[in-house]
Amino acid sequence: MIPRRSTRLIFFGLLVVAIIFMLYMIATPDNGPRHLQPEPLSDFVKHRKSHFEYEEMMTQSPGHLRKQKEYESMLLANIQKMTVHKQLKRKMDHDPMGIIIHKEPGLLDGLGRVRDMEGQDTALRKNVVMDNQLKHKIVHIDLKGAPPKVEYLKTLFPLLSSLGATGLLIEYEDMFPYWGKLEPLSAHNAYAKGDIADILEVARKNNLEVIPLVQTIGHMEHVLKLKEFAELREVPHYPQVICPTNNKTIPLIKAMIDQMLELHPGINWLHIGSDEVYNLGECTRCQQYLLHQRFGKSDLFLHHIKKVAQYVKDTYDIQPIMWDDEFRKVPLKAIQAANFGNLVEVMVWKYNRGIMVDLRTDIWEKYSIAFNGIWIASAFKGASAPESYITDVNERLSNHKEWMEIVDMYKGTIPFRGIVLTGWQRFDHFAVLCELLPQGIPSLAVNLMYITERKADHGALAKIGNLLKCNSFLNLDLKYLEYANKCNFPGSDVYEISQKLYILKKDIDNMMRNPHVTGWVTDYNIEHSFASPQHVEQGLQDLSMLLFDFNKLISDAEKALNKVFDEYTVKEWTDFNLKPTFDKLQKLHNSCTKLLEIMIWPRKPFDSKLLKEL
């Protein structure tokens, strides 16, 4: 038997080896991205482990050996934990892809602070955030042709308030209950007057200031598409821009504003739209007016919008706000000459990357001189593609990060009034539905958190995951979406459906790119009933399961959407996003079934005269 002192030396040697290996793992530089899985033990440690096991088995009692194995297992477990710690820290040094949500404190809890503690002065960072804090954080609710149920909004508004929102910019368009001569402007499924009162009351209870939006020159499709108002179009064939020189235009706009403000008593701001005014000054009447007044198109725009803004301010003592894009091409002197700085507040919008490039220093200098009130507008959803049904949170986060750089850069010269986080459900009145409000709530939460605390690290994301009651994984990047995140916030079922659809479409695309399909199950093969059964089976072995899953998704989507939207919105969304893909799968399945029934094939060529004669 080896003396007890020698045994202690062996234990001490093992401990030293383990500690050296642990320090080596922490200090080793990263050689590229890896999965968040414990790295295997090195051959050296494995060799040392087997050597000690053999020696101890020959020299120690079974009880002593068992204790040693337990101690050794504890050391190795600690090494693995430190490996996970190191890998997670590597991930946090880049924009996050997502965050794992834990119900109980564990190894990963608190690691989000590592990034903040290393290389940053926490106190200084806090001061910078507080100095650059935006007073108003307004959430845009786009209702165009897809009104969420009032009961849903009643459950949503408390969450928005808890996430840091201070108000709502409500773009009603055809969802507002116009009456009298304006009744045709409302869709058949528009809100009732009582619904508006309920929405405003719930907003007030949750300390959310409401700013209604009325379009007054551009994006007036919901008005100009109608027979009753077609004569007011600037271009007869394009129902987007209203003619500013038509004598009936200003009375119509005033009537719309009157009804909007009658149902929104006590508000402080009214947004009067005025973005993307295409084709301005092209009708015969406007061209004659420009010639007579010696105006340019920018002068015509200013002349019209000044009438609208003056009416709002003089009649109701409410501050008008308008989008800024038309002002970008208007000279400073023209803005000053019209005294716009005391009349309107401008809302500067940019929804994608490249804010510094598109909104140059000279534009900010012009605005800081011309306007007393300047807002900024980002996008938390609905700004990537008109047919998009799911939000890429990382893309939206990049937009907000750039905006906060703008705020930091101009904090000494521009007292920004606040920020509006827009969330579009359509690109315009004629466009299809894009990213629905409920599926965009995680993006909204992440970006509200970022503009408030300037953080999107592990700790901030874990906090958001808990607020949204997510029990698995909060995904930020669609490239890494492999399974649907499960949360429990108002409308979370719609969020889950959107993810499942994205994943299913990826699986379908992968199947259709399979060489067995691209080479043997093409439209040509199907048309001529000529395909190898083996390749058909190999290429489309997942088709039946995908068809089953997609059919179930349709059923689940209808249930989820019905909790939030009316039957018309549900049908529109499913008809556009689900039905075409399902029909395509069903048609392919039927075709392949027929292909597999064929046992005898003709001689080539398929179009030979001899074959036709036979």
PDB file of C-alpha atoms in Angstrom, residues 202-361:
ATOM      1  CA  VAL A 202     -57.736  52.516 -21.685  1.00  0.00           C
ATOM      2  CA  ALA A 203     -54.839  54.579 -23.027  1.00  0.00           C
ATOM      3  CA  ARG A 204     -55.480  57.259 -20.396  1.00  0.00           C
ATOM      4  CA  LYS A 205     -55.571  54.711 -17.581  1.00  0.00           C
ATOM      5  CA  ASN A 206     -52.180  53.425 -18.714  1.00  0.00           C
ATOM      6  CA  ASN A 207     -50.660  56.916 -19.025  1.00  0.00           C
ATOM      7  CA  LEU A 208     -50.359  56.653 -22.801  1.00  0.00           C
ATOM      8  CA  GLU A 209     -50.815  59.963 -24.585  1.00  0.00           C
ATOM      9  CA  VAL A 210     -52.731  59.549 -27.840  1.00  0.00           C
ATOM     10  CA  ILE A 211     -51.743  61.358 -31.045  1.00  0.00           C
ATOM     11  CA  PRO A 212     -54.164  60.683 -33.931  1.00  0.00           C
ATOM     12  CA  LEU A 213     -52.897  60.865 -37.525  1.00  0.00           C
ATOM     13  CA  VAL A 214     -54.854  62.276 -40.462  1.00  0.00           C
ATOM     14  CA  GLN A 215     -53.369  62.269 -43.951  1.00  0.00           C
ATOM     15  CA  THR A 216     -53.820  65.670 -45.594  1.00  0.00           C
ATOM     16  CA  ILE A 217     -52.053  65.549 -48.983  1.00  0.00           C
ATOM     17  CA  GLY A 218     -50.177  62.298 -49.692  1.00  0.00           C
ATOM     18  CA  HIS A 219     -51.241  58.721 -48.921  1.00  0.00           C
ATOM     19  CA  MET A 220     -54.905  59.587 -49.303  1.00  0.00           C
ATOM     20  CA  GLU A 221     -55.758  56.418 -51.209  1.00  0.00           C
ATOM     21  CA  HIS A 222     -58.600  55.482 -48.876  1.00  0.00           C
ATOM     22  CA  VAL A 223     -60.279  58.759 -49.863  1.00  0.00           C
ATOM     23  CA  LEU A 224     -59.302  59.224 -53.488  1.00  0.00           C
ATOM     24  CA  LYS A 225     -60.048  55.618 -54.530  1.00  0.00           C
ATOM     25  CA  LEU A 226     -63.751  56.375 -54.126  1.00  0.00           C
ATOM     26  CA  LYS A 227     -66.032  57.586 -56.892  1.00  0.00           C
ATOM     27  CA  GLU A 228     -67.277  60.419 -54.690  1.00  0.00           C
ATOM     28  CA  PHE A 229     -63.793  61.954 -54.385  1.00  0.00           C
ATOM     29  CA  ALA A 230     -62.029  60.814 -57.570  1.00  0.00           C
ATOM     30  CA  GLU A 231     -62.173  64.328 -59.032  1.00  0.00           C
ATOM     31  CA  LEU A 232     -59.783  65.529 -56.323  1.00  0.00           C
ATOM     32  CA  ARG A 233     -56.868  63.371 -57.522  1.00  0.00           C
ATOM     33  CA  GLU A 234     -53.734  65.205 -58.597  1.00  0.00           C
ATOM     34  CA  VAL A 235     -53.234  62.597 -61.332  1.00  0.00           C
ATOM     35  CA  PRO A 236     -56.527  61.042 -62.557  1.00  0.00           C
ATOM     36  CA  HIS A 237     -55.153  57.498 -62.690  1.00  0.00           C
ATOM     37  CA  TYR A 238     -53.255  57.633 -59.367  1.00  0.00           C
ATOM     38  CA  PRO A 239     -55.421  57.847 -56.237  1.00  0.00           C
ATOM     39  CA  GLN A 240     -52.627  58.818 -53.846  1.00  0.00           C
ATOM     40  CA  VAL A 241     -52.081  62.586 -53.814  1.00  0.00           C
ATOM     41  CA  ILE A 242     -54.900  65.090 -53.478  1.00  0.00           C
ATOM     42  CA  CYS A 243     -54.885  68.173 -55.689  1.00  0.00           C
ATOM     43  CA  PRO A 244     -53.936  71.138 -53.478  1.00  0.00           C
ATOM     44  CA  THR A 245     -55.463  73.747 -55.819  1.00  0.00           C
ATOM     45  CA  ASN A 246     -58.899  72.146 -56.148  1.00  0.00           C
ATOM     46  CA  ASN A 247     -61.466  74.292 -54.329  1.00  0.00           C
ATOM     47  CA  LYS A 248     -63.010  71.212 -52.693  1.00  0.00           C
ATOM     48  CA  THR A 249     -59.745  69.916 -51.194  1.00  0.00           C
ATOM     49  CA  ILE A 250     -59.327  72.135 -48.123  1.00  0.00           C
ATOM     50  CA  PRO A 251     -63.013  71.852 -47.071  1.00  0.00           C
ATOM     51  CA  LEU A 252     -62.718  68.038 -47.254  1.00  0.00           C
ATOM     52  CA  ILE A 253     -59.532  67.982 -45.169  1.00  0.00           C
ATOM     53  CA  LYS A 254     -61.002  70.377 -42.597  1.00  0.00           C
ATOM     54  CA  ALA A 255     -64.075  68.155 -42.287  1.00  0.00           C
ATOM     55  CA  MET A 256     -61.868  65.086 -41.710  1.00  0.00           C
ATOM     56  CA  ILE A 257     -59.886  66.942 -39.028  1.00  0.00           C
ATOM     57  CA  ASP A 258     -63.071  68.209 -37.361  1.00  0.00           C
ATOM     58  CA  GLN A 259     -64.498  64.718 -36.987  1.00  0.00           C
ATOM     59  CA  MET A 260     -61.180  63.268 -35.819  1.00  0.00           C
ATOM     60  CA  LEU A 261     -60.767  65.910 -33.124  1.00  0.00           C
ATOM     61  CA  GLU A 262     -64.399  65.685 -32.040  1.00  0.00           C
ATOM     62  CA  LEU A 263     -63.728  62.073 -30.985  1.00  0.00           C
ATOM     63  CA  HIS A 264     -60.307  62.930 -29.481  1.00  0.00           C
ATOM     64  CA  PRO A 265     -60.983  65.711 -26.972  1.00  0.00           C
ATOM     65  CA  GLY A 266     -58.138  67.069 -24.863  1.00  0.00           C
ATOM     66  CA  ILE A 267     -55.217  65.946 -27.051  1.00  0.00           C
ATOM     67  CA  ASN A 268     -52.024  67.996 -27.394  1.00  0.00           C
ATOM     68  CA  TRP A 269     -50.807  66.940 -30.866  1.00  0.00           C
ATOM     69  CA  LEU A 270     -52.346  66.046 -34.216  1.00  0.00           C
ATOM     70  CA  HIS A 271     -50.196  64.376 -36.858  1.00  0.00           C
ATOM     71  CA  ILE A 272     -51.148  65.671 -40.321  1.00  0.00           C
ATOM     72  CA  GLY A 273     -49.102  63.156 -42.348  1.00  0.00           C
ATOM     73  CA  SER A 274     -47.707  64.816 -45.504  1.00  0.00           C
ATOM     74  CA  ASP A 275     -45.093  62.209 -46.453  1.00  0.00           C
ATOM     75  CA  GLU A 276     -44.275  60.792 -49.891  1.00  0.00           C
ATOM     76  CA  VAL A 277     -46.217  63.415 -51.854  1.00  0.00           C
ATOM     77  CA  TYR A 278     -45.561  62.016 -55.318  1.00  0.00           C
ATOM     78  CA  ASN A 279     -46.769  63.619 -58.568  1.00  0.00           C
ATOM     79  CA  LEU A 280     -47.327  66.988 -56.923  1.00  0.00           C
ATOM     80  CA  GLY A 281     -48.030  69.876 -59.308  1.00  0.00           C
ATOM     81  CA  GLU A 282     -48.795  67.688 -62.337  1.00  0.00           C
ATOM     82  CA  CYS A 283     -52.458  68.393 -63.007  1.00  0.00           C
ATOM     83  CA  THR A 284     -53.415  71.204 -65.386  1.00  0.00           C
ATOM     84  CA  ARG A 285     -54.915  73.308 -62.611  1.00  0.00           C
ATOM     85  CA  CYS A 286     -51.758  73.097 -60.471  1.00  0.00           C
ATOM     86  CA  GLN A 287     -49.470  73.842 -63.406  1.00  0.00           C
ATOM     87  CA  GLN A 288     -51.438  76.981 -64.209  1.00  0.00           C
ATOM     88  CA  TYR A 289     -51.331  78.001 -60.562  1.00  0.00           C
ATOM     89  CA  LEU A 290     -47.543  77.497 -60.419  1.00  0.00           C
ATOM     90  CA  LEU A 291     -47.099  79.582 -63.536  1.00  0.00           C
ATOM     91  CA  HIS A 292     -49.339  82.374 -62.291  1.00  0.00           C
ATOM     92  CA  GLN A 293     -47.818  82.503 -58.793  1.00  0.00           C
ATOM     93  CA  ARG A 294     -44.278  81.872 -60.051  1.00  0.00           C
ATOM     94  CA  PHE A 295     -44.122  78.988 -57.581  1.00  0.00           C
ATOM     95  CA  GLY A 296     -42.017  75.865 -57.573  1.00  0.00           C
ATOM     96  CA  LYS A 297     -43.464  72.523 -56.478  1.00  0.00           C
ATOM     97  CA  SER A 298     -41.987  72.976 -52.987  1.00  0.00           C
ATOM     98  CA  ASP A 299     -43.789  76.318 -52.699  1.00  0.00           C
ATOM     99  CA  LEU A 300     -47.033  74.615 -53.670  1.00  0.00           C
ATOM    100  CA  PHE A 301     -46.505  72.001 -50.965  1.00  0.00           C
ATOM    101  CA  LEU A 302     -45.759  74.654 -48.323  1.00  0.00           C
ATOM    102  CA  HIS A 303     -48.729  76.742 -49.383  1.00  0.00           C
ATOM    103  CA  HIS A 304     -51.127  73.810 -48.972  1.00  0.00           C
ATOM    104  CA  ILE A 305     -49.786  72.375 -45.758  1.00  0.00           C
ATOM    105  CA  LYS A 306     -49.605  75.787 -44.118  1.00  0.00           C
ATOM    106  CA  LYS A 307     -53.365  76.184 -44.606  1.00  0.00           C
ATOM    107  CA  VAL A 308     -53.957  72.817 -42.943  1.00  0.00           C
ATOM    108  CA  ALA A 309     -51.573  73.404 -40.022  1.00  0.00           C
ATOM    109  CA  GLN A 310     -52.872  76.939 -39.434  1.00  0.00           C
ATOM    110  CA  TYR A 311     -56.419  75.616 -39.275  1.00  0.00           C
ATOM    111  CA  VAL A 312     -55.493  73.029 -36.641  1.00  0.00           C
ATOM    112  CA  LYS A 313     -53.598  75.525 -34.504  1.00  0.00           C
ATOM    113  CA  ASP A 314     -56.012  78.449 -34.769  1.00  0.00           C
ATOM    114  CA  THR A 315     -59.245  76.471 -34.451  1.00  0.00           C
ATOM    115  CA  TYR A 316     -58.273  73.888 -31.848  1.00  0.00           C
ATOM    116  CA  ASP A 317     -55.078  75.223 -30.227  1.00  0.00           C
ATOM    117  CA  ILE A 318     -53.432  71.856 -30.940  1.00  0.00           C
ATOM    118  CA  GLN A 319     -49.849  71.453 -32.129  1.00  0.00           C
ATOM    119  CA  PRO A 320     -49.598  69.918 -35.640  1.00  0.00           C
ATOM    120  CA  ILE A 321     -46.835  67.401 -36.405  1.00  0.00           C
ATOM    121  CA  MET A 322     -45.848  66.293 -39.902  1.00  0.00           C
ATOM    122  CA  TRP A 323     -43.407  63.906 -41.560  1.00  0.00           C
ATOM    123  CA  ASP A 324     -40.188  65.549 -42.703  1.00  0.00           C
ATOM    124  CA  ASP A 325     -39.284  63.989 -46.059  1.00  0.00           C
ATOM    125  CA  GLU A 326     -40.781  66.750 -48.207  1.00  0.00           C
ATOM    126  CA  PHE A 327     -38.890  69.354 -46.154  1.00  0.00           C
ATOM    127  CA  ARG A 328     -35.566  67.711 -46.995  1.00  0.00           C
ATOM    128  CA  LYS A 329     -35.673  69.276 -50.451  1.00  0.00           C
ATOM    129  CA  VAL A 330     -37.100  72.652 -49.373  1.00  0.00           C
ATOM    130  CA  PRO A 331     -34.568  75.499 -48.865  1.00  0.00           C
ATOM    131  CA  LEU A 332     -34.221  76.887 -45.358  1.00  0.00           C
ATOM    132  CA  LYS A 333     -35.221  80.384 -46.485  1.00  0.00           C
ATOM    133  CA  ALA A 334     -38.510  79.086 -47.869  1.00  0.00           C
ATOM    134  CA  ILE A 335     -39.333  77.322 -44.588  1.00  0.00           C
ATOM    135  CA  GLN A 336     -38.457  80.435 -42.598  1.00  0.00           C
ATOM    136  CA  ALA A 337     -40.403  82.721 -44.915  1.00  0.00           C
ATOM    137  CA  ALA A 338     -43.526  80.627 -44.335  1.00  0.00           C
ATOM    138  CA  ASN A 339     -42.918  80.777 -40.555  1.00  0.00           C
ATOM    139  CA  PHE A 340     -43.217  77.005 -40.321  1.00  0.00           C
ATOM    140  CA  GLY A 341     -41.020  76.794 -37.227  1.00  0.00           C
ATOM    141  CA  ASN A 342     -43.767  78.299 -35.072  1.00  0.00           C
ATOM    142  CA  LEU A 343     -46.502  76.425 -36.874  1.00  0.00           C
ATOM    143  CA  VAL A 344     -45.567  72.734 -37.103  1.00  0.00           C
ATOM    144  CA  GLU A 345     -43.253  70.252 -35.434  1.00  0.00           C
ATOM    145  CA  VAL A 346     -41.364  67.981 -37.790  1.00  0.00           C
ATOM    146  CA  MET A 347     -40.968  64.215 -37.438  1.00  0.00           C
ATOM    147  CA  VAL A 348     -37.777  62.930 -39.100  1.00  0.00           C
ATOM    148  CA  TRP A 349     -38.146  59.338 -40.258  1.00  0.00           C
ATOM    149  CA  LYS A 350     -35.730  56.671 -41.424  1.00  0.00           C
ATOM    150  CA  TYR A 351     -36.485  52.986 -40.973  1.00  0.00           C
ATOM    151  CA  ASN A 352     -33.412  51.193 -42.278  1.00  0.00           C
ATOM    152  CA  ARG A 353     -29.656  51.465 -41.930  1.00  0.00           C
ATOM    153  CA  GLY A 354     -27.647  54.397 -43.258  1.00  0.00           C
ATOM    154  CA  ILE A 355     -29.225  57.229 -41.277  1.00  0.00           C
ATOM    155  CA  MET A 356     -25.952  59.154 -41.180  1.00  0.00           C
ATOM    156  CA  VAL A 357     -25.690  58.931 -44.959  1.00  0.00           C
ATOM    157  CA  ASP A 358     -29.285  59.778 -45.861  1.00  0.00           C
ATOM    158  CA  LEU A 359     -29.772  62.431 -43.168  1.00  0.00           C
ATOM    159  CA  ARG A 360     -26.667  64.541 -43.522  1.00  0.00           C
ATOM    160  CA  THR A 361     -25.404  67.203 -41.167  1.00  0.00           C
TER     161      THR A 361
END
